[in-house]
Amino acid sequence: MEKSRGIYDLSREDIANALAGEPKYRQDQIWHSIYSTSLGIEGASTLPKALRLKLSEDPQFKTQLEEIERRQTDRGRTIKFLYAARDGSKIESVLMHYKSRSTLCVSSQAGCAMKCVFCATGQMGFKRHLSAGEIVEQVMAAKIECQNTFKDSISSSKTGRLSNIVFMGMGEPLANYDKLIKAIDKINNSVGIGIRHITVSTVGIVPGIIKLADEEVGVKLAISLHGADDKTRSHLVPISRRYGLDSLIEACHYYISKTKRRISFEWAMMSGINDSIDQAEKLANIAFSLGAHVNLIPLNPTPGYLVVGSSRDRIEDFANYLESNGVATTIRNTRGNDIAAACGQLAATNLEVGKTKVELAKK
Ligand code: SAH
């Protein structure tokens, strides 16, 4: 791993080591060029040319992801990026521009081991953890993209600035805990995104939730619940056989009491699976006792799971039930469905356009 370290993996100390013999202020010049101007080593014009050349040939000062494809929709307001890492692993991130914010959905792993039945990444299986640098690089690439796209509209200070990060791309962030924490630290302290504007979404890895609370990381926490009893949930989210609902709810109470922050539950609406009033009632009890917000996600179709999403009427009835039982509920506005960029659709599809590994395997 050390051998394939890239520029966004480097700490100030790593840079100091690589610069042995150079004056100390060079470290700041490099750091500034990487994070404040986003120009990397090649753009570090304050460095002597020979040093700049030497460093730019050093693999640890190079980027690690190559953009191999991008797709846009919603009149350019949703962009999906497909990257290849140095070992050929493919990952995706999705940039969404809204009126007063831009949000990036980042990947924490190539593939995912959690096997949630309705999720395209779960269907493709696990390849490997991403390094902190590979996570941060997705953020920096999006920051640069925002700067370039909106460079002419500086009048509105909020427009186009990358403001929010959600760990809702490929992978289970709490299964890659140490790299996640390193990446969050950089995204917050070096890239400059407020900690409260960073959301970690988890399938419900109980020890990870407890650690996040104990270490006072300060991010927003979203839990992918999808089922309000063990039977329903373990069918959809197999890891809940290890971390059952009672222990998950207990961990949520702990997180809230430690952090004094509200959590949210995500719930993909699946016809005949988890959209009954019985499920709504159980969910309302859980969410109410935690003061949690519920985010209902219209199910996005994936090739490996043939259940259909709930109808709009059904989703609204479900939302109304929750609301009338005191639970703040939103219905997520799905972005990027037509470019396979919506929630749970990320599965590194390219080359054979629109086909995922699962479909290819069926051929
Ligand atoms: N591993 C993390 C991040 C996954 S993606 C987690 O489980 O939270 C973010 C959200 O999209 C999760 O709530 C996930 O359950 C949801 N999701 C996955 N596949 C989906 C699909 N096909 N339709 C709608 N939401 C989906």
PDB file of N, CA, C and O in Angstrom, residues 281-333:
ATOM      1  N   GLU A 281     -45.734   1.466  11.175  1.00  0.00           N
ATOM      2  CA  GLU A 281     -46.005   1.605  12.607  1.00  0.00           C
ATOM      3  C   GLU A 281     -44.757   1.264  13.428  1.00  0.00           C
ATOM      4  O   GLU A 281     -44.361   2.000  14.344  1.00  0.00           O
ATOM      5  N   LYS A 282     -44.106   0.150  13.052  1.00  0.00           N
ATOM      6  CA  LYS A 282     -42.887  -0.245  13.778  1.00  0.00           C
ATOM      7  C   LYS A 282     -41.776   0.791  13.592  1.00  0.00           C
ATOM      8  O   LYS A 282     -41.051   1.127  14.529  1.00  0.00           O
ATOM      9  N   LEU A 283     -41.654   1.279  12.349  1.00  0.00           N
ATOM     10  CA  LEU A 283     -40.631   2.286  12.075  1.00  0.00           C
ATOM     11  C   LEU A 283     -40.910   3.564  12.867  1.00  0.00           C
ATOM     12  O   LEU A 283     -39.989   4.170  13.433  1.00  0.00           O
ATOM     13  N   ALA A 284     -42.195   3.944  12.910  1.00  0.00           N
ATOM     14  CA  ALA A 284     -42.559   5.170  13.641  1.00  0.00           C
ATOM     15  C   ALA A 284     -42.150   5.041  15.110  1.00  0.00           C
ATOM     16  O   ALA A 284     -41.611   5.981  15.702  1.00  0.00           O
ATOM     17  N   ASN A 285     -42.378   3.859  15.693  1.00  0.00           N
ATOM     18  CA  ASN A 285     -41.998   3.671  17.105  1.00  0.00           C
ATOM     19  C   ASN A 285     -40.496   3.843  17.303  1.00  0.00           C
ATOM     20  O   ASN A 285     -40.050   4.517  18.235  1.00  0.00           O
ATOM     21  N   ILE A 286     -39.728   3.216  16.406  1.00  0.00           N
ATOM     22  CA  ILE A 286     -38.260   3.289  16.535  1.00  0.00           C
ATOM     23  C   ILE A 286     -37.801   4.739  16.344  1.00  0.00           C
ATOM     24  O   ILE A 286     -37.048   5.289  17.150  1.00  0.00           O
ATOM     25  N   ALA A 287     -38.264   5.349  15.254  1.00  0.00           N
ATOM     26  CA  ALA A 287     -37.781   6.696  14.916  1.00  0.00           C
ATOM     27  C   ALA A 287     -38.220   7.709  15.964  1.00  0.00           C
ATOM     28  O   ALA A 287     -37.447   8.591  16.352  1.00  0.00           O
ATOM     29  N   PHE A 288     -39.447   7.559  16.444  1.00  0.00           N
ATOM     30  CA  PHE A 288     -39.957   8.528  17.431  1.00  0.00           C
ATOM     31  C   PHE A 288     -39.128   8.468  18.716  1.00  0.00           C
ATOM     32  O   PHE A 288     -38.735   9.499  19.273  1.00  0.00           O
ATOM     33  N   SER A 289     -38.837   7.239  19.143  1.00  0.00           N
ATOM     34  CA  SER A 289     -38.103   7.103  20.414  1.00  0.00           C
ATOM     35  C   SER A 289     -36.700   7.694  20.306  1.00  0.00           C
ATOM     36  O   SER A 289     -36.089   8.062  21.302  1.00  0.00           O
ATOM     37  N   LEU A 290     -36.177   7.780  19.089  1.00  0.00           N
ATOM     38  CA  LEU A 290     -34.831   8.319  18.894  1.00  0.00           C
ATOM     39  C   LEU A 290     -34.854   9.771  18.419  1.00  0.00           C
ATOM     40  O   LEU A 290     -33.803  10.393  18.259  1.00  0.00           O
ATOM     41  N   GLY A 291     -36.042  10.295  18.143  1.00  0.00           N
ATOM     42  CA  GLY A 291     -36.137  11.642  17.551  1.00  0.00           C
ATOM     43  C   GLY A 291     -35.467  11.681  16.193  1.00  0.00           C
ATOM     44  O   GLY A 291     -34.929  12.704  15.764  1.00  0.00           O
ATOM     45  N   ALA A 292     -35.502  10.543  15.489  1.00  0.00           N
ATOM     46  CA  ALA A 292     -34.784  10.462  14.202  1.00  0.00           C
ATOM     47  C   ALA A 292     -35.670  10.926  13.045  1.00  0.00           C
ATOM     48  O   ALA A 292     -36.891  10.831  13.094  1.00  0.00           O
ATOM     49  N   HIS A 293     -35.002  11.410  12.043  1.00  0.00           N
ATOM     50  CA  HIS A 293     -35.644  11.837  10.810  1.00  0.00           C
ATOM     51  C   HIS A 293     -35.682  10.621   9.870  1.00  0.00           C
ATOM     52  O   HIS A 293     -34.763   9.822   9.888  1.00  0.00           O
ATOM     53  N   VAL A 294     -36.724  10.486   9.078  1.00  0.00           N
ATOM     54  CA  VAL A 294     -36.765   9.368   8.112  1.00  0.00           C
ATOM     55  C   VAL A 294     -36.719   9.910   6.690  1.00  0.00           C
ATOM     56  O   VAL A 294     -37.433  10.857   6.344  1.00  0.00           O
ATOM     57  N   ASN A 295     -35.862   9.304   5.903  1.00  0.00           N
ATOM     58  CA  ASN A 295     -35.698   9.670   4.510  1.00  0.00           C
ATOM     59  C   ASN A 295     -36.203   8.496   3.667  1.00  0.00           C
ATOM     60  O   ASN A 295     -35.571   7.427   3.664  1.00  0.00           O
ATOM     61  N   LEU A 296     -37.322   8.673   3.000  1.00  0.00           N
ATOM     62  CA  LEU A 296     -37.837   7.587   2.163  1.00  0.00           C
ATOM     63  C   LEU A 296     -37.241   7.723   0.768  1.00  0.00           C
ATOM     64  O   LEU A 296     -37.271   8.804   0.174  1.00  0.00           O
ATOM     65  N   ILE A 297     -36.664   6.634   0.260  1.00  0.00           N
ATOM     66  CA  ILE A 297     -36.035   6.671  -1.058  1.00  0.00           C
ATOM     67  C   ILE A 297     -36.860   5.813  -2.010  1.00  0.00           C
ATOM     68  O   ILE A 297     -37.045   4.623  -1.752  1.00  0.00           O
ATOM     69  N   PRO A 298     -37.385   6.422  -3.086  1.00  0.00           N
ATOM     70  CA  PRO A 298     -38.050   5.555  -4.079  1.00  0.00           C
ATOM     71  C   PRO A 298     -37.019   4.524  -4.558  1.00  0.00           C
ATOM     72  O   PRO A 298     -35.876   4.892  -4.837  1.00  0.00           O
ATOM     73  N   LEU A 299     -37.385   3.238  -4.596  1.00  0.00           N
ATOM     74  CA  LEU A 299     -36.410   2.205  -4.986  1.00  0.00           C
ATOM     75  C   LEU A 299     -35.919   2.462  -6.405  1.00  0.00           C
ATOM     76  O   LEU A 299     -36.718   2.691  -7.316  1.00  0.00           O
ATOM     77  N   ASN A 300     -34.622   2.440  -6.569  1.00  0.00           N
ATOM     78  CA  ASN A 300     -34.059   2.550  -7.915  1.00  0.00           C
ATOM     79  C   ASN A 300     -33.814   1.147  -8.447  1.00  0.00           C
ATOM     80  O   ASN A 300     -33.268   0.316  -7.739  1.00  0.00           O
ATOM     81  N   PRO A 301     -34.229   0.911  -9.677  1.00  0.00           N
ATOM     82  CA  PRO A 301     -34.116  -0.456 -10.202  1.00  0.00           C
ATOM     83  C   PRO A 301     -32.657  -0.895 -10.345  1.00  0.00           C
ATOM     84  O   PRO A 301     -31.799  -0.108 -10.744  1.00  0.00           O
ATOM     85  N   THR A 302     -32.393  -2.136  -9.978  1.00  0.00           N
ATOM     86  CA  THR A 302     -31.057  -2.717 -10.179  1.00  0.00           C
ATOM     87  C   THR A 302     -31.265  -4.086 -10.825  1.00  0.00           C
ATOM     88  O   THR A 302     -32.302  -4.722 -10.617  1.00  0.00           O
ATOM     89  N   PRO A 303     -30.281  -4.547 -11.572  1.00  0.00           N
ATOM     90  CA  PRO A 303     -30.490  -5.770 -12.355  1.00  0.00           C
ATOM     91  C   PRO A 303     -30.652  -7.028 -11.513  1.00  0.00           C
ATOM     92  O   PRO A 303     -31.308  -7.973 -11.936  1.00  0.00           O
ATOM     93  N   GLY A 304     -30.101  -7.057 -10.314  1.00  0.00           N
ATOM     94  CA  GLY A 304     -30.102  -8.301  -9.543  1.00  0.00           C
ATOM     95  C   GLY A 304     -31.269  -8.439  -8.586  1.00  0.00           C
ATOM     96  O   GLY A 304     -31.302  -9.381  -7.800  1.00  0.00           O
ATOM     97  N   TYR A 305     -32.215  -7.515  -8.623  1.00  0.00           N
ATOM     98  CA  TYR A 305     -33.329  -7.590  -7.659  1.00  0.00           C
ATOM     99  C   TYR A 305     -34.594  -7.150  -8.375  1.00  0.00           C
ATOM    100  O   TYR A 305     -34.720  -5.988  -8.770  1.00  0.00           O
ATOM    101  N   LEU A 306     -35.507  -8.090  -8.532  1.00  0.00           N
ATOM    102  CA  LEU A 306     -36.621  -7.802  -9.432  1.00  0.00           C
ATOM    103  C   LEU A 306     -37.847  -7.193  -8.763  1.00  0.00           C
ATOM    104  O   LEU A 306     -38.822  -6.874  -9.425  1.00  0.00           O
ATOM    105  N   VAL A 307     -37.782  -7.004  -7.452  1.00  0.00           N
ATOM    106  CA  VAL A 307     -38.916  -6.365  -6.764  1.00  0.00           C
ATOM    107  C   VAL A 307     -39.083  -4.949  -7.300  1.00  0.00           C
ATOM    108  O   VAL A 307     -38.100  -4.279  -7.619  1.00  0.00           O
ATOM    109  N   VAL A 308     -40.338  -4.506  -7.432  1.00  0.00           N
ATOM    110  CA  VAL A 308     -40.524  -3.139  -7.937  1.00  0.00           C
ATOM    111  C   VAL A 308     -40.653  -2.151  -6.780  1.00  0.00           C
ATOM    112  O   VAL A 308     -40.984  -2.515  -5.649  1.00  0.00           O
ATOM    113  N   GLY A 309     -40.375  -0.910  -7.096  1.00  0.00           N
ATOM    114  CA  GLY A 309     -40.510   0.136  -6.095  1.00  0.00           C
ATOM    115  C   GLY A 309     -41.974   0.389  -5.773  1.00  0.00           C
ATOM    116  O   GLY A 309     -42.859   0.112  -6.585  1.00  0.00           O
ATOM    117  N   SER A 310     -42.235   0.921  -4.583  1.00  0.00           N
ATOM    118  CA  SER A 310     -43.604   1.259  -4.194  1.00  0.00           C
ATOM    119  C   SER A 310     -44.125   2.385  -5.085  1.00  0.00           C
ATOM    120  O   SER A 310     -43.337   3.209  -5.555  1.00  0.00           O
ATOM    121  N   SER A 311     -45.441   2.409  -5.256  1.00  0.00           N
ATOM    122  CA  SER A 311     -46.032   3.489  -6.067  1.00  0.00           C
ATOM    123  C   SER A 311     -45.905   4.813  -5.318  1.00  0.00           C
ATOM    124  O   SER A 311     -45.705   4.837  -4.094  1.00  0.00           O
ATOM    125  N   ARG A 312     -46.047   5.892  -6.066  1.00  0.00           N
ATOM    126  CA  ARG A 312     -45.969   7.227  -5.442  1.00  0.00           C
ATOM    127  C   ARG A 312     -47.027   7.373  -4.339  1.00  0.00           C
ATOM    128  O   ARG A 312     -46.752   7.893  -3.258  1.00  0.00           O
ATOM    129  N   ASP A 313     -48.237   6.872  -4.612  1.00  0.00           N
ATOM    130  CA  ASP A 313     -49.321   6.974  -3.611  1.00  0.00           C
ATOM    131  C   ASP A 313     -48.930   6.245  -2.324  1.00  0.00           C
ATOM    132  O   ASP A 313     -49.153   6.722  -1.217  1.00  0.00           O
ATOM    133  N   ARG A 314     -48.359   5.048  -2.536  1.00  0.00           N
ATOM    134  CA  ARG A 314     -47.971   4.230  -1.380  1.00  0.00           C
ATOM    135  C   ARG A 314     -46.893   4.959  -0.549  1.00  0.00           C
ATOM    136  O   ARG A 314     -46.928   4.970   0.676  1.00  0.00           O
ATOM    137  N   ILE A 315     -45.942   5.545  -1.258  1.00  0.00           N
ATOM    138  CA  ILE A 315     -44.857   6.253  -0.554  1.00  0.00           C
ATOM    139  C   ILE A 315     -45.446   7.419   0.233  1.00  0.00           C
ATOM    140  O   ILE A 315     -45.091   7.651   1.397  1.00  0.00           O
ATOM    141  N   GLU A 316     -46.397   8.110  -0.405  1.00  0.00           N
ATOM    142  CA  GLU A 316     -46.988   9.261   0.292  1.00  0.00           C
ATOM    143  C   GLU A 316     -47.808   8.828   1.498  1.00  0.00           C
ATOM    144  O   GLU A 316     -47.749   9.454   2.556  1.00  0.00           O
ATOM    145  N   ASP A 317     -48.562   7.712   1.369  1.00  0.00           N
ATOM    146  CA  ASP A 317     -49.330   7.201   2.512  1.00  0.00           C
ATOM    147  C   ASP A 317     -48.396   6.845   3.663  1.00  0.00           C
ATOM    148  O   ASP A 317     -48.667   7.124   4.832  1.00  0.00           O
ATOM    149  N   PHE A 318     -47.300   6.191   3.297  1.00  0.00           N
ATOM    150  CA  PHE A 318     -46.310   5.766   4.296  1.00  0.00           C
ATOM    151  C   PHE A 318     -45.728   7.003   4.998  1.00  0.00           C
ATOM    152  O   PHE A 318     -45.633   7.059   6.216  1.00  0.00           O
ATOM    153  N   ALA A 319     -45.389   8.006   4.185  1.00  0.00           N
ATOM    154  CA  ALA A 319     -44.825   9.248   4.746  1.00  0.00           C
ATOM    155  C   ALA A 319     -45.844   9.926   5.657  1.00  0.00           C
ATOM    156  O   ALA A 319     -45.504  10.373   6.762  1.00  0.00           O
ATOM    157  N   ASN A 320     -47.102   9.963   5.208  1.00  0.00           N
ATOM    158  CA  ASN A 320     -48.143  10.615   6.017  1.00  0.00           C
ATOM    159  C   ASN A 320     -48.327   9.903   7.351  1.00  0.00           C
ATOM    160  O   ASN A 320     -48.532  10.530   8.380  1.00  0.00           O
ATOM    161  N   TYR A 321     -48.260   8.562   7.293  1.00  0.00           N
ATOM    162  CA  TYR A 321     -48.417   7.805   8.538  1.00  0.00           C
ATOM    163  C   TYR A 321     -47.311   8.190   9.529  1.00  0.00           C
ATOM    164  O   TYR A 321     -47.557   8.437  10.711  1.00  0.00           O
ATOM    165  N   LEU A 322     -46.084   8.227   9.005  1.00  0.00           N
ATOM    166  CA  LEU A 322     -44.955   8.569   9.890  1.00  0.00           C
ATOM    167  C   LEU A 322     -45.124   9.982  10.452  1.00  0.00           C
ATOM    168  O   LEU A 322     -44.985  10.215  11.647  1.00  0.00           O
ATOM    169  N   GLU A 323     -45.442  10.910   9.553  1.00  0.00           N
ATOM    170  CA  GLU A 323     -45.611  12.312   9.968  1.00  0.00           C
ATOM    171  C   GLU A 323     -46.681  12.426  11.040  1.00  0.00           C
ATOM    172  O   GLU A 323     -46.507  13.113  12.039  1.00  0.00           O
ATOM    173  N   SER A 324     -47.806  11.724  10.808  1.00  0.00           N
ATOM    174  CA  SER A 324     -48.900  11.893  11.767  1.00  0.00           C
ATOM    175  C   SER A 324     -48.580  11.209  13.092  1.00  0.00           C
ATOM    176  O   SER A 324     -49.286  11.372  14.072  1.00  0.00           O
ATOM    177  N   ASN A 325     -47.521  10.421  13.104  1.00  0.00           N
ATOM    178  CA  ASN A 325     -47.072   9.839  14.380  1.00  0.00           C
ATOM    179  C   ASN A 325     -45.830  10.539  14.914  1.00  0.00           C
ATOM    180  O   ASN A 325     -45.046   9.958  15.671  1.00  0.00           O
ATOM    181  N   GLY A 326     -45.658  11.758  14.476  1.00  0.00           N
ATOM    182  CA  GLY A 326     -44.618  12.599  15.078  1.00  0.00           C
ATOM    183  C   GLY A 326     -43.216  12.401  14.542  1.00  0.00           C
ATOM    184  O   GLY A 326     -42.243  12.808  15.171  1.00  0.00           O
ATOM    185  N   VAL A 327     -43.095  11.762  13.368  1.00  0.00           N
ATOM    186  CA  VAL A 327     -41.754  11.511  12.823  1.00  0.00           C
ATOM    187  C   VAL A 327     -41.519  12.410  11.596  1.00  0.00           C
ATOM    188  O   VAL A 327     -42.267  12.332  10.612  1.00  0.00           O
ATOM    189  N   ALA A 328     -40.497  13.239  11.670  1.00  0.00           N
ATOM    190  CA  ALA A 328     -40.166  14.098  10.525  1.00  0.00           C
ATOM    191  C   ALA A 328     -39.713  13.215   9.360  1.00  0.00           C
ATOM    192  O   ALA A 328     -38.838  12.370   9.517  1.00  0.00           O
ATOM    193  N   THR A 329     -40.367  13.390   8.225  1.00  0.00           N
ATOM    194  CA  THR A 329     -40.129  12.481   7.096  1.00  0.00           C
ATOM    195  C   THR A 329     -39.942  13.272   5.811  1.00  0.00           C
ATOM    196  O   THR A 329     -40.666  14.235   5.571  1.00  0.00           O
ATOM    197  N   THR A 330     -38.982  12.854   5.000  1.00  0.00           N
ATOM    198  CA  THR A 330     -38.876  13.440   3.658  1.00  0.00           C
ATOM    199  C   THR A 330     -38.845  12.306   2.635  1.00  0.00           C
ATOM    200  O   THR A 330     -38.425  11.189   2.942  1.00  0.00           O
ATOM    201  N   ILE A 331     -39.302  12.636   1.450  1.00  0.00           N
ATOM    202  CA  ILE A 331     -39.227  11.673   0.350  1.00  0.00           C
ATOM    203  C   ILE A 331     -38.094  12.153  -0.531  1.00  0.00           C
ATOM    204  O   ILE A 331     -38.125  13.292  -1.007  1.00  0.00           O
ATOM    205  N   ARG A 332     -37.079  11.321  -0.694  1.00  0.00           N
ATOM    206  CA  ARG A 332     -35.903  11.792  -1.430  1.00  0.00           C
ATOM    207  C   ARG A 332     -36.215  11.952  -2.911  1.00  0.00           C
ATOM    208  O   ARG A 332     -36.844  11.102  -3.534  1.00  0.00           O
ATOM    209  N   ASN A 333     -35.744  13.088  -3.392  1.00  0.00           N
ATOM    210  CA  ASN A 333     -35.887  13.390  -4.803  1.00  0.00           C
ATOM    211  C   ASN A 333     -34.742  12.696  -5.525  1.00  0.00           C
ATOM    212  O   ASN A 333     -33.596  13.063  -5.384  1.00  0.00           O
TER     213      ASN A 333
END
